[in-house]
């Protein structure tokens, strides 16, 4: 792809100067040429040249400043701003029960979002069609052209490899083996990234949720097929094969302790996709039903064990609990107690803050990373000393 | 500490030139000035100046080349080599049953090593005295002065924080709370690093053992208080509080499944530090004793579960099994089978290759990193673009 900053001019220095200048403009405030010269450390003629190029590329606009301060005599100051509306990004969740799409500008400001519920029985074709329809609707409502998309990121349950193929996805029929990346890239001309849903939730909670400023975190998505995502030093830990955090399998190890069995009040396991049945058990337990309370206790003990395994392996600063466990009364206290018992420095344990949008927000952040890489990155292969 | 390359001259350029030149010399071969000019890309006068400085600093020696190839007319070629003997490093293990010290030169070439057995009942003073004695002996035998030590790294069981305080160390009496770093820094004038033993074992197996070239690895130290160390992208993952991989606690979660109970053949748990009793059970099992075999099976099932938890959390490329499980027949197969069942892409599972020296070798590698940082690092704060 041609360099957006220099229109294909590959001069490294010119690229760096453009990135440095854009960085000085990225917070969205209009600034004067003189301020830019001060902020960037570049010479005035260099900044003038860079700005001209960025205006041509559509990334910077000159701003009419009506209330000129009058301090300046002679040549009036010229004001510029970053055109965040020059492009757009999408964060998408393709989930078992829902498709969700969030649209934002190049600074990540949300311009629109929409969710459609999906039947858990949809086959991949139907599910992808629903996703495309939801995207089209969000774009149409916001009056944004598909051509102005710079990056799209998509969250999906299951183990997803770096190219976007679902290596294992038991939550949705036909999902395992699906080349989700290739399928979605046909619908967009910009880069499309695919990522595991719990990984995106970890990213989102770190960006705008319960773990802002905490770079070592584990996000636990509690559900009938629980998963987890983790950041180490602020960066996603995917694992060698993209499967890090897939603790659901721990349930299988040597014991019949799947959530659908643990939460059953009838002796027969729940349907592994029937979240409504789970909600019923939770409600009953809250209302004082003893059988349901016993089932809840069993489930919580198991969840605590899974989270403890993650904590012992990774030693994070904070554990964020989401998925429907975020709606469970009393999931935090047993977790905290157990972790304090067995960890020297027990991590903070908090509930997720972002709610239903967490996965799509994480996807939006991944798309935004791609954009920022194109716009603001000064590092580039060959620049660093080794 | 004054810069070893420039004798305190803080000129960044001069430092970089010296590092670049040393790098070209680091493999130990004697090379000519002309080769250095070619290898470094620096000008001849610059290389001459740098070499002069490095000779003064004792890091480079001019070599008499008797069999001059005769190809060159005029000025005879001058040959130089890196003086790996200009300084030394130590890798030390302070273990429950043994103190081990390895001495090497600045390229990591081992010059000597020694191990002393330690009673598990030693108090910290006695244990530290034994460590100092072992160091003195290794230095004396090799004819190396303590002043020529550039870096010392030490492995210890337990959770060790970044400054070298043992936050938790149940394997040795009086170890928890010990400021091991401060105590040992009194004995050396060079940097002293303290690290968890399983973490060092992971580093060592990646350096010279069973996981060379595999940057995503988990090392499992099987023993009565099992632990693990992991590398992610070739770098040690310590965790936020230095406790990553302390899976021993998993045994405690909700079940009475400690190794000393699992391995018992009498109904009474073994002494948690009595490795001889463990060896007895293993021998009996090998000899066909049924009670011992049942105990072994119990223990292996538990070990498999712990390793599975680590693998699910981290998704490494390879699992290296060490500690005394490395001496167990049949630990690999059940592990492989279980991991294949529950992991999409089961990691390779291998036995540790380095044997008893693994922790001290890992310590040596950490000390060598410090040396290489001083000698060869071109990056330096302020050099990189962001």
XYZ file of C-alpha atoms in Angstrom:
772
model
C 0.000 0.000 0.000
C 1.339 3.435 -0.920
C 2.451 5.466 2.042
C -0.452 7.633 3.111
C 1.811 10.360 4.415
C 3.962 10.936 1.383
C 1.828 9.649 -1.473
C 4.286 6.912 -2.261
C 7.389 9.034 -1.856
C 9.603 6.635 -0.033
C 12.026 9.177 1.367
C 12.476 8.024 4.938
C 13.262 11.478 6.233
C 10.185 12.969 4.629
C 8.085 10.183 6.149
C 9.481 10.793 9.604
C 8.949 14.546 9.356
C 5.340 13.992 8.306
C 4.742 11.571 11.174
C 6.310 13.933 13.699
C 4.158 16.786 12.446
C 0.977 14.715 12.519
C 1.750 13.618 16.038
C 1.872 17.234 17.103
C -1.594 17.629 15.574
C -3.139 14.361 16.717
C -5.024 15.607 19.763
C -7.363 17.458 17.417
C -6.675 21.045 18.525
C -5.969 23.606 15.818
C -2.417 24.922 16.099
C -0.365 27.532 14.327
C 2.610 26.938 12.094
C 4.795 28.578 14.714
C 3.534 26.166 17.375
C 4.247 23.237 15.070
C 7.790 24.466 14.513
C 8.228 24.604 18.278
C 6.564 21.247 18.972
C 8.372 19.276 16.276
C 11.835 20.802 16.411
C 11.776 20.995 12.599
C 12.629 24.139 10.668
C 9.841 26.422 9.513
C 10.385 25.674 5.782
C 10.379 21.933 6.516
C 7.102 22.156 8.446
C 5.595 24.276 5.666
C 6.562 21.626 3.112
C 5.249 18.805 5.259
C 1.950 20.577 5.946
C 1.475 21.232 2.249
C 1.924 17.524 1.545
C -0.458 16.540 4.335
C -3.113 18.977 3.067
C -2.751 17.434 -0.385
C -3.119 13.959 1.143
C -6.313 15.128 2.835
C -4.933 14.564 6.324
C -4.627 18.177 7.434
C -6.928 21.156 6.903
C -6.253 24.841 7.296
C -8.623 26.380 9.796
C -10.190 29.825 9.555
C -9.460 31.388 12.906
C -11.994 34.233 13.227
C -11.049 35.440 16.717
C -7.422 36.160 15.861
C -5.809 37.156 19.095
C -4.485 40.373 17.591
C -1.201 39.840 19.368
C 0.525 39.308 16.074
C 1.290 42.146 13.754
C 2.097 41.640 10.098
C 1.466 38.218 8.554
C -1.601 36.632 10.228
C -0.984 33.264 11.853
C -2.089 30.188 9.862
C -3.937 27.522 11.834
C -4.101 23.820 11.021
C -5.869 20.749 12.343
C -5.705 16.998 11.784
C -8.596 15.760 9.609
C -9.777 12.851 11.762
C -12.637 12.486 9.292
C -10.199 11.677 6.469
C -10.731 7.990 7.148
C -12.680 5.581 9.303
C -12.256 2.338 11.157
C -14.561 -0.490 12.224
C -14.528 -2.710 15.288
C -16.713 -5.778 14.828
C -17.772 -8.640 17.065
C -19.115 -11.768 15.435
C -20.529 -13.581 18.428
C -22.735 -16.572 19.101
C -25.814 -14.510 19.866
C -24.987 -11.152 18.380
C -23.190 -9.225 15.670
C -21.962 -5.809 16.772
C -20.302 -3.095 14.701
C -18.712 0.136 15.938
C -17.605 2.888 13.548
C -15.035 5.520 14.493
C -12.898 8.217 12.923
C -9.098 8.188 12.704
C -8.727 9.287 16.329
C -11.014 6.482 17.550
C -13.965 8.782 18.264
C -17.088 6.628 17.951
C -19.459 7.832 15.213
C -22.014 5.058 15.329
C -22.678 1.490 16.390
C -25.263 -1.185 15.905
C -25.942 -4.701 17.131
C -28.137 -7.386 15.582
C -29.047 -10.537 17.426
C -28.051 -13.768 15.773
C -29.470 -17.242 16.229
C -26.861 -19.625 17.592
C -27.807 -22.060 14.825
C -26.746 -19.779 11.935
C -24.272 -21.378 9.570
C -21.132 -19.417 8.641
C -22.648 -18.037 5.398
C -25.691 -16.708 7.197
C -23.585 -15.298 10.002
C -21.221 -13.526 7.618
C -24.134 -12.137 5.626
C -25.622 -10.783 8.830
C -22.258 -9.194 9.684
C -22.066 -7.532 6.259
C -25.619 -6.231 6.576
C -24.839 -4.754 9.986
C -21.720 -3.049 8.624
C -23.669 -1.615 5.686
C -26.315 -0.285 8.032
C -23.837 1.418 10.363
C -22.021 3.029 7.423
C -25.256 4.194 5.820
C -26.630 5.719 9.018
C -23.377 7.615 9.594
C -23.142 8.687 5.945
C -19.684 7.145 5.666
C -18.460 5.549 2.447
C -16.970 2.078 2.534
C -14.009 3.463 0.573
C -13.030 5.689 3.464
C -12.316 2.685 5.723
C -8.650 2.426 6.666
C -8.764 -0.618 8.926
C -11.244 -3.221 10.171
C -10.752 -5.567 13.106
C -13.034 -8.450 13.996
C -13.472 -10.463 17.183
C -14.587 -14.078 17.122
C -14.800 -16.873 19.676
C -12.272 -19.657 19.255
C -8.616 -19.973 18.454
C -7.699 -17.726 15.555
C -4.315 -17.841 13.859
C -2.363 -14.814 12.691
C -3.838 -14.926 9.191
C -7.378 -15.025 10.513
C -8.290 -18.696 10.135
C -10.412 -20.125 12.948
C -8.363 -23.113 14.059
C -10.933 -24.156 16.639
C -14.336 -22.633 17.266
C -16.818 -24.914 18.918
C -19.240 -22.206 19.985
C -20.719 -21.677 16.509
C -21.681 -24.324 13.936
C -19.245 -24.635 11.023
C -16.832 -22.169 12.547
C -13.795 -24.450 12.980
C -11.582 -24.256 9.920
C -13.295 -21.157 8.531
C -10.874 -18.741 6.853
C -12.588 -15.772 8.403
C -9.808 -13.377 7.391
C -9.956 -14.243 3.690
C -13.762 -14.183 3.698
C -13.983 -10.739 5.232
C -11.120 -9.278 3.215
C -13.313 -9.706 0.137
C -15.710 -7.170 1.601
C -13.127 -4.502 2.396
C -10.229 -2.950 0.542
C -8.366 -2.036 3.744
C -6.476 -4.318 6.159
C -8.763 -6.702 8.097
C -7.488 -8.193 11.350
C -9.164 -11.151 13.096
C -8.645 -11.798 16.784
C -10.004 -13.983 19.557
C -12.840 -12.325 21.470
C -11.340 -12.651 24.960
C -8.067 -11.186 23.681
C -9.959 -8.167 22.345
C -11.834 -7.797 25.618
C -8.483 -7.641 27.436
C -7.328 -4.926 25.045
C -10.557 -2.967 25.470
C -10.537 -3.056 29.270
C -6.944 -1.832 29.180
C -7.847 0.947 26.735
C -10.995 2.346 28.301
C -12.248 -0.036 30.959
C -11.348 -1.395 34.348
C -7.615 -1.851 33.686
C -6.493 1.502 32.310
C -2.815 1.963 33.106
C -2.327 -1.701 34.081
C -0.209 -3.367 31.428
C -0.122 -6.829 33.011
C -3.674 -8.052 33.035
C -5.747 -11.155 32.587
C -9.282 -10.817 31.288
C -11.469 -13.800 32.126
C -14.501 -14.259 29.958
C -16.688 -16.464 32.105
C -19.293 -18.373 30.217
C -20.255 -21.852 29.217
C -17.055 -22.060 27.245
C -14.774 -19.830 29.268
C -11.717 -18.185 27.797
C -9.218 -15.568 28.760
C -7.041 -12.925 27.195
C -3.919 -11.431 28.655
C -1.649 -8.471 28.163
C 1.996 -8.537 29.217
C 3.689 -5.160 29.412
C 0.684 -3.677 27.661
C 0.931 -6.008 24.689
C -1.411 -8.842 23.809
C 0.001 -12.264 24.606
C -1.381 -14.517 21.866
C 0.831 -17.518 22.506
C 2.852 -19.430 19.966
C -0.230 -20.786 18.226
C -2.751 -18.097 19.169
C -4.244 -20.318 21.858
C -2.998 -18.621 25.031
C -5.683 -18.350 27.666
C -7.913 -21.118 26.320
C -8.510 -22.384 29.830
C -11.839 -23.912 28.942
C -10.012 -27.180 28.375
C -8.939 -27.309 32.019
C -12.486 -28.359 32.817
C -11.958 -31.476 30.814
C -8.802 -32.577 32.535
C -9.624 -35.644 34.511
C -12.961 -34.419 35.762
C -16.474 -34.095 34.529
C -16.580 -30.513 35.614
C -17.891 -28.595 32.649
C -19.894 -25.463 33.431
C -23.010 -27.000 31.891
C -22.815 -29.872 34.368
C -21.839 -27.772 37.333
C -24.677 -25.335 36.787
C -27.325 -27.975 36.237
C -30.115 -28.159 38.810
C -31.665 -31.284 37.326
C -28.811 -33.740 37.173
C -28.815 -33.431 33.374
C -26.238 -31.050 31.873
C -27.489 -27.794 30.361
C -27.166 -27.247 26.642
C -23.644 -25.799 26.286
C -24.952 -22.848 24.275
C -28.095 -22.127 26.254
C -27.216 -18.950 28.089
C -30.903 -18.425 28.929
C -30.854 -21.590 31.004
C -27.818 -20.258 32.818
C -29.585 -16.991 33.507
C -32.461 -18.978 34.989
C -30.161 -20.835 37.388
C -28.514 -17.576 38.413
C -31.890 -15.963 39.053
C -33.088 -18.908 41.089
C -29.921 -18.851 43.162
C -30.371 -15.139 43.848
C -33.977 -15.804 44.877
C -32.788 -18.316 47.434
C -33.424 -21.608 45.654
C -31.164 -24.076 47.421
C -30.523 -26.428 44.516
C -29.582 -23.479 42.316
C -27.332 -22.090 45.050
C -25.481 -25.383 45.306
C -25.046 -25.404 41.516
C -23.737 -21.821 41.620
C -21.259 -22.692 44.352
C -19.980 -25.617 42.317
C -19.562 -23.397 39.288
C -17.820 -20.632 41.214
C -15.346 -23.071 42.759
C -14.439 -24.230 39.289
C -14.111 -20.686 37.946
C -11.864 -19.775 40.840
C -9.652 -22.752 40.046
C -9.352 -21.760 36.383
C -8.526 -18.176 37.213
C -6.019 -19.302 39.810
C -4.266 -21.395 37.157
C -3.984 -18.345 34.925
C -2.786 -16.160 37.751
C -0.155 -18.642 38.873
C 1.109 -19.046 35.320
C 1.160 -15.366 34.388
C 1.300 -13.366 37.641
C -0.697 -10.383 36.353
C -1.207 -7.076 38.125
C -4.978 -7.261 37.755
C -7.668 -9.780 36.841
C -10.754 -8.429 35.063
C -13.786 -10.692 35.167
C -16.267 -10.357 32.340
C -18.645 -12.473 30.330
C -21.729 -13.334 32.274
C -19.773 -13.837 35.458
C -19.694 -10.043 35.471
C -23.398 -10.265 36.207
C -23.005 -12.760 39.036
C -23.352 -11.519 42.544
C -20.580 -12.819 44.654
C -18.091 -13.939 42.044
C -15.468 -11.414 43.146
C -15.229 -12.249 46.829
C -14.501 -15.989 46.526
C -12.024 -15.221 43.770
C -10.206 -12.653 45.877
C -10.146 -14.928 48.905
C -8.744 -17.886 47.005
C -6.129 -15.836 45.215
C -5.018 -14.209 48.454
C -4.619 -17.664 49.930
C -2.451 -19.051 47.169
C -0.651 -16.143 45.606
C 2.086 -14.240 47.330
C 0.995 -10.991 45.787
C -2.601 -11.568 44.880
C -3.627 -9.500 41.872
C -6.388 -6.946 42.053
C -9.676 -8.570 41.010
C -12.334 -6.373 39.413
C -15.407 -6.698 37.251
C -15.230 -5.667 33.605
C -16.337 -2.101 32.998
C -17.258 -2.087 29.334
C -20.292 -4.360 29.203
C -21.664 -5.774 25.958
C -19.497 -3.629 23.711
C -16.215 -4.866 25.153
C -15.195 -7.160 22.280
C -16.131 -4.698 19.519
C -14.324 -1.931 21.410
C -11.204 -4.100 21.590
C -11.504 -4.649 17.844
C -11.799 -0.892 17.352
C -8.572 -0.404 19.332
C -6.776 -2.954 17.139
C -7.975 -1.143 14.007
C -6.857 2.144 15.528
C -3.393 0.686 16.185
C -3.107 -0.049 12.477
C -4.071 3.505 11.616
C -1.653 4.996 14.128
C 1.083 2.787 12.757
C 0.471 4.350 9.347
C 0.139 7.914 10.577
C 2.364 8.455 13.551
C 5.026 5.769 13.618
C 8.496 7.228 13.434
C 10.218 3.893 13.849
C 10.537 1.954 10.685
C 12.613 -1.080 9.713
C 16.185 0.054 9.302
C 15.923 3.134 11.469
C 16.712 1.596 14.812
C 20.329 0.922 15.621
C 20.012 -2.877 15.711
C 29.944 2.737 36.773
C 32.304 4.306 34.270
C 31.823 3.132 30.739
C 34.168 0.227 30.131
C 34.509 0.992 26.444
C 35.505 4.616 26.618
C 36.933 5.001 30.085
C 34.223 7.377 31.134
C 34.205 9.373 27.921
C 30.510 9.778 27.436
C 30.626 10.583 23.747
C 27.770 8.513 22.365
C 29.325 8.187 18.926
C 32.595 6.986 20.338
C 30.724 4.454 22.459
C 28.799 3.139 19.482
C 31.936 2.863 17.354
C 33.680 0.911 20.100
C 30.705 -1.433 20.489
C 30.476 -1.995 16.746
C 34.186 -2.787 16.580
C 34.015 -5.155 19.556
C 31.087 -6.951 17.997
C 33.178 -7.628 14.932
C 35.787 -9.158 17.242
C 33.493 -11.027 19.599
C 33.710 -14.483 18.082
C 37.293 -14.665 19.265
C 39.089 -14.950 15.915
C 42.013 -12.643 15.283
C 41.242 -10.224 12.462
C 43.166 -7.549 10.625
C 42.528 -3.835 10.726
C 41.460 -4.015 7.096
C 38.890 -6.701 7.906
C 37.577 -4.584 10.785
C 37.191 -1.606 8.474
C 35.194 -3.823 6.122
C 33.109 -5.461 8.851
C 32.198 -2.290 10.715
C 31.715 0.149 7.873
C 33.791 2.670 9.829
C 36.720 4.552 8.333
C 40.253 3.254 8.822
C 41.321 6.160 11.060
C 38.188 5.713 13.173
C 38.850 1.997 13.638
C 42.492 2.748 14.468
C 41.392 5.211 17.131
C 38.798 2.837 18.555
C 41.245 -0.087 18.647
C 43.796 2.050 20.441
C 41.207 2.910 23.085
C 40.153 -0.721 23.459
C 43.756 -1.855 23.850
C 44.214 0.772 26.551
C 41.043 -0.478 28.269
C 42.476 -4.014 28.160
C 39.682 -5.340 25.971
C 41.672 -5.903 22.789
C 45.156 -7.307 22.208
C 47.384 -7.115 19.190
C 48.316 -10.589 17.994
C 51.674 -11.660 16.609
C 50.803 -13.414 13.376
C 53.841 -15.570 12.552
C 52.526 -17.239 9.411
C 51.905 -14.013 7.513
C 50.312 -15.026 4.275
C 52.851 -13.066 2.276
C 50.120 -11.822 -0.004
C 50.628 -8.342 1.278
C 53.579 -6.225 0.212
C 54.599 -3.157 2.115
C 53.192 -2.518 5.588
C 52.540 -5.877 7.334
C 48.946 -6.449 8.401
C 48.173 -5.870 12.105
C 46.029 -8.513 13.760
C 43.763 -8.019 16.778
C 41.620 -10.161 19.029
C 39.056 -9.612 21.775
C 40.547 -10.250 25.224
C 37.846 -12.542 26.623
C 40.108 -12.969 29.660
C 39.830 -9.251 30.470
C 37.011 -10.031 32.847
C 35.015 -12.903 34.299
C 31.499 -13.826 35.256
C 29.912 -16.208 37.748
C 26.720 -18.245 37.552
C 25.671 -19.511 40.973
C 22.910 -21.770 42.213
C 22.011 -21.636 45.863
C 19.812 -24.688 46.195
C 18.258 -26.738 48.938
C 20.783 -29.535 48.691
C 23.636 -27.952 46.818
C 25.613 -24.820 46.084
C 27.023 -24.699 42.578
C 29.324 -22.084 41.042
C 30.373 -21.787 37.392
C 33.115 -19.382 36.290
C 33.432 -18.152 32.717
C 35.251 -15.537 30.671
C 33.631 -12.604 28.893
C 32.455 -14.782 26.020
C 30.800 -17.262 28.370
C 33.479 -19.931 27.943
C 33.441 -22.007 31.132
C 36.769 -21.915 33.000
C 35.805 -23.846 36.076
C 32.942 -25.028 38.242
C 32.364 -26.563 41.602
C 29.456 -27.867 43.648
C 29.233 -28.400 47.393
C 26.393 -30.292 48.967
C 24.382 -28.413 51.545
C 22.239 -29.733 54.338
C 18.618 -28.716 53.888
C 18.600 -27.513 57.487
C 21.263 -24.822 57.001
C 20.146 -21.393 58.114
C 20.643 -18.461 55.715
C 23.966 -17.398 57.319
C 25.422 -20.861 56.980
C 24.124 -21.225 53.453
C 25.552 -17.870 52.362
C 28.892 -18.683 53.972
C 28.961 -21.967 52.074
C 28.206 -20.078 48.856
C 31.047 -17.622 49.503
C 33.444 -20.475 50.243
C 32.497 -22.232 47.015
C 33.038 -19.026 45.029
C 36.450 -18.493 46.635
C 37.450 -22.042 45.802
C 36.423 -21.801 42.141
C 38.255 -18.488 41.747
C 41.377 -19.798 43.467
C 41.526 -22.973 41.385
C 41.197 -21.013 38.164
C 43.705 -18.384 39.294
C 41.151 -15.629 38.753
C 41.046 -12.536 40.946
C 37.750 -11.455 42.490
C 38.408 -7.967 41.119
C 38.173 -9.217 37.571
C 34.493 -10.198 38.005
C 32.196 -8.149 35.819
C 28.862 -9.717 36.693
C 27.434 -12.355 39.021
C 24.007 -13.957 38.753
C 22.450 -16.210 41.354
C 19.544 -18.655 41.198
C 17.418 -19.414 44.238
C 14.177 -21.278 44.831
C 11.197 -19.129 45.669
C 9.709 -15.883 44.462
C 12.397 -13.252 44.067
C 11.631 -9.617 43.352
C 13.579 -7.421 40.960
C 15.900 -6.125 43.671
C 16.768 -9.635 44.820
C 14.659 -10.027 47.945
C 13.160 -13.470 48.438
C 9.469 -12.701 48.824
C 8.562 -16.316 49.439
C 10.910 -19.258 49.772
C 9.501 -22.204 51.682
C 12.074 -24.722 50.484
C 14.873 -23.454 52.768
C 14.616 -22.400 56.411
C 14.750 -18.644 56.977
C 14.750 -17.899 53.277
C 11.471 -15.957 53.045
C 12.138 -12.258 53.471
C 15.891 -12.590 52.992
C 17.431 -9.697 51.062
C 19.636 -12.036 49.094
C 20.656 -9.326 46.630
C 21.931 -6.940 49.273
C 23.679 -9.732 51.174
C 25.567 -10.960 48.128
C 26.357 -7.495 46.792
C 28.557 -7.035 49.859
C 30.801 -9.831 48.566
C 31.224 -8.480 45.046
C 32.008 -5.112 43.528
C 30.226 -5.918 40.261
C 26.493 -6.132 39.530
C 24.774 -9.084 41.237
C 21.479 -10.349 39.835
C 19.159 -12.730 41.703
C 16.586 -14.835 39.883
C 14.202 -17.694 40.544
C 15.773 -21.096 39.807
C 13.105 -22.349 37.393
C 13.340 -19.083 35.455
C 17.093 -19.590 35.087
C 16.575 -23.184 34.011
C 14.287 -21.956 31.236
C 16.959 -19.495 30.122
C 19.661 -22.180 30.189
C 17.687 -24.734 28.173
C 17.007 -22.021 25.593
C 20.692 -21.059 25.515
C 22.371 -24.440 25.306
C 19.855 -27.148 26.087
C 16.720 -28.756 24.707
C 15.042 -25.570 23.495
C 17.698 -23.820 21.418
C 15.984 -21.654 18.819
C 12.572 -21.906 20.520
C 11.708 -18.563 22.008
C 8.313 -19.545 23.454
C 9.001 -22.167 26.056
C 7.873 -23.381 29.426
C 10.375 -25.126 31.682
C 8.739 -27.277 34.325
C 10.851 -28.046 37.346
C 9.137 -31.088 38.763
C 9.854 -31.728 42.370
C 8.235 -31.712 45.734
C 7.607 -28.025 45.342
C 7.218 -27.742 41.606
C 7.758 -24.509 39.751
C 8.089 -23.337 36.226
C 9.823 -20.679 34.197
C 8.795 -19.375 30.832
C 10.216 -17.391 27.959
C 7.992 -15.416 25.617
C 9.616 -14.309 22.373
C 12.962 -15.353 23.819
C 12.604 -13.154 26.893
C 12.006 -14.269 30.456
C 8.444 -13.745 31.621
C 8.773 -12.900 35.307
C 5.241 -11.703 35.895
C 4.176 -8.473 37.544
C 5.439 -9.591 40.956
C 8.082 -12.088 39.876
C 5.780 -14.998 40.673
C 4.879 -16.224 37.178
C 4.956 -19.997 36.923
C 4.599 -20.698 40.636
C 2.189 -23.490 39.887
C 3.021 -25.345 43.047
C 0.074 -23.606 44.659
C -2.327 -25.270 42.228
C -1.897 -28.407 44.271
C -3.422 -26.667 47.209
C -6.528 -25.465 45.471
C -9.408 -27.365 46.887
C -7.627 -30.671 47.050
C -5.171 -32.467 49.231
C -3.021 -33.298 46.262
C 0.468 -32.260 47.236
C 3.310 -34.290 45.721
C 4.344 -35.533 49.154
C 0.891 -37.052 49.648
C 0.521 -38.352 46.119
C 3.872 -40.070 46.212
C 3.397 -41.641 49.610
C 3.242 -45.423 49.759
C 2.381 -45.542 53.446
C -0.670 -43.320 53.739
C 1.460 -40.764 55.580
C 2.803 -37.875 53.506
C 6.527 -37.785 52.781
C 8.658 -35.050 54.264
C 8.307 -32.206 51.712
C 12.084 -31.823 51.476
C 13.044 -35.484 51.488
C 14.099 -36.093 47.912
C 15.725 -39.374 48.974
C 12.317 -40.729 49.950
C 11.032 -39.746 46.549
C 13.903 -41.525 44.856
C 12.978 -44.635 46.858
C 9.376 -44.550 45.625
C 10.551 -44.060 42.047
C 12.955 -46.978 42.310
C 10.280 -49.226 43.806
C 7.874 -48.295 41.027
C 10.480 -49.102 38.401
C 11.097 -52.439 40.097
C 7.428 -53.287 39.799
C 6.173 -52.516 43.307
C 2.432 -52.049 42.872
C 1.856 -49.593 45.693
C 4.707 -47.440 44.423
C 3.346 -47.605 40.886
C -0.054 -46.410 42.040
C 1.644 -43.547 43.888
C 3.628 -42.653 40.773
C 0.522 -42.674 38.617
C -1.209 -40.365 41.060
C 1.752 -38.018 40.984
C 2.042 -38.044 37.203
C -1.651 -37.268 36.761
C -1.190 -34.254 38.967
C 1.953 -33.122 37.146
C 0.166 -33.417 33.827
C -2.634 -31.252 35.147
C -0.218 -28.560 36.321
C 1.628 -28.522 33.047
C -1.640 -28.416 31.135
C -2.654 -25.335 33.118
C 0.588 -23.621 32.121
C 0.257 -24.653 28.515
C -3.340 -23.477 28.268
C -2.444 -20.146 29.842
C 0.727 -19.495 27.841
C 0.523 -21.598 24.651
C 4.265 -22.211 24.329
C 6.046 -23.802 21.385
C 7.818 -26.316 23.612
C 7.631 -27.685 27.157
C 10.913 -28.756 28.753
C 10.554 -31.053 31.748
C 13.319 -30.967 34.300
C 13.868 -31.345 38.010
C 13.670 -34.933 39.094
C 10.819 -35.652 36.727
C 13.567 -35.630 34.106
C 14.709 -38.848 35.729
C 11.281 -40.461 35.679
C 10.589 -43.088 33.108
C 7.325 -42.442 31.446
C 6.697 -38.842 32.365
C 6.795 -37.671 28.753
C 4.228 -39.970 27.188
C 1.292 -39.236 29.505
C 2.122 -35.544 29.255
C 2.140 -35.628 25.453
C -1.088 -37.619 25.311
C -2.934 -35.296 27.643
C -1.719 -32.151 25.928
C -2.662 -33.530 22.508
C -6.132 -34.213 23.839
C -6.740 -30.766 25.196
C -4.635 -28.371 23.189
C -5.355 -27.537 19.603
C -1.694 -27.343 18.773
C -0.006 -29.363 21.456
C 3.478 -28.102 22.208
C 6.523 -30.269 21.768
C 7.347 -31.984 25.092
C 10.968 -32.866 25.802
C 13.211 -33.672 28.737
C 15.696 -31.101 29.948
C 19.149 -31.519 28.430
C 21.399 -29.733 30.888
C 21.150 -31.874 34.021
C 22.330 -30.668 37.398
C 24.064 -27.567 36.093
C 20.952 -26.114 34.489
C 20.239 -23.407 37.090
C 23.853 -22.264 37.407
C 24.141 -22.216 33.600
C 21.056 -20.023 33.397
C 22.657 -17.725 35.948
C 25.808 -17.634 33.837
C 23.729 -16.599 30.808
C 22.132 -13.770 32.814
C 25.582 -12.562 33.907
C 26.750 -12.787 30.300
C 23.781 -10.668 29.189
C 24.961 -7.951 31.548
C 28.456 -8.120 30.110
C 27.221 -8.041 26.531
C 25.034 -5.088 27.396
C 28.172 -3.252 28.494
C 30.346 -4.362 25.595
C 28.252 -4.727 22.512
C 25.028 -2.791 22.971
C 24.645 -0.096 20.365
C 21.204 0.920 21.514
C 21.245 3.295 24.398
C 18.584 5.538 25.912
C 18.046 8.448 23.571
C 19.339 6.735 20.466
C 16.163 5.104 19.301
C 13.654 7.262 17.522
C 10.925 6.971 20.140
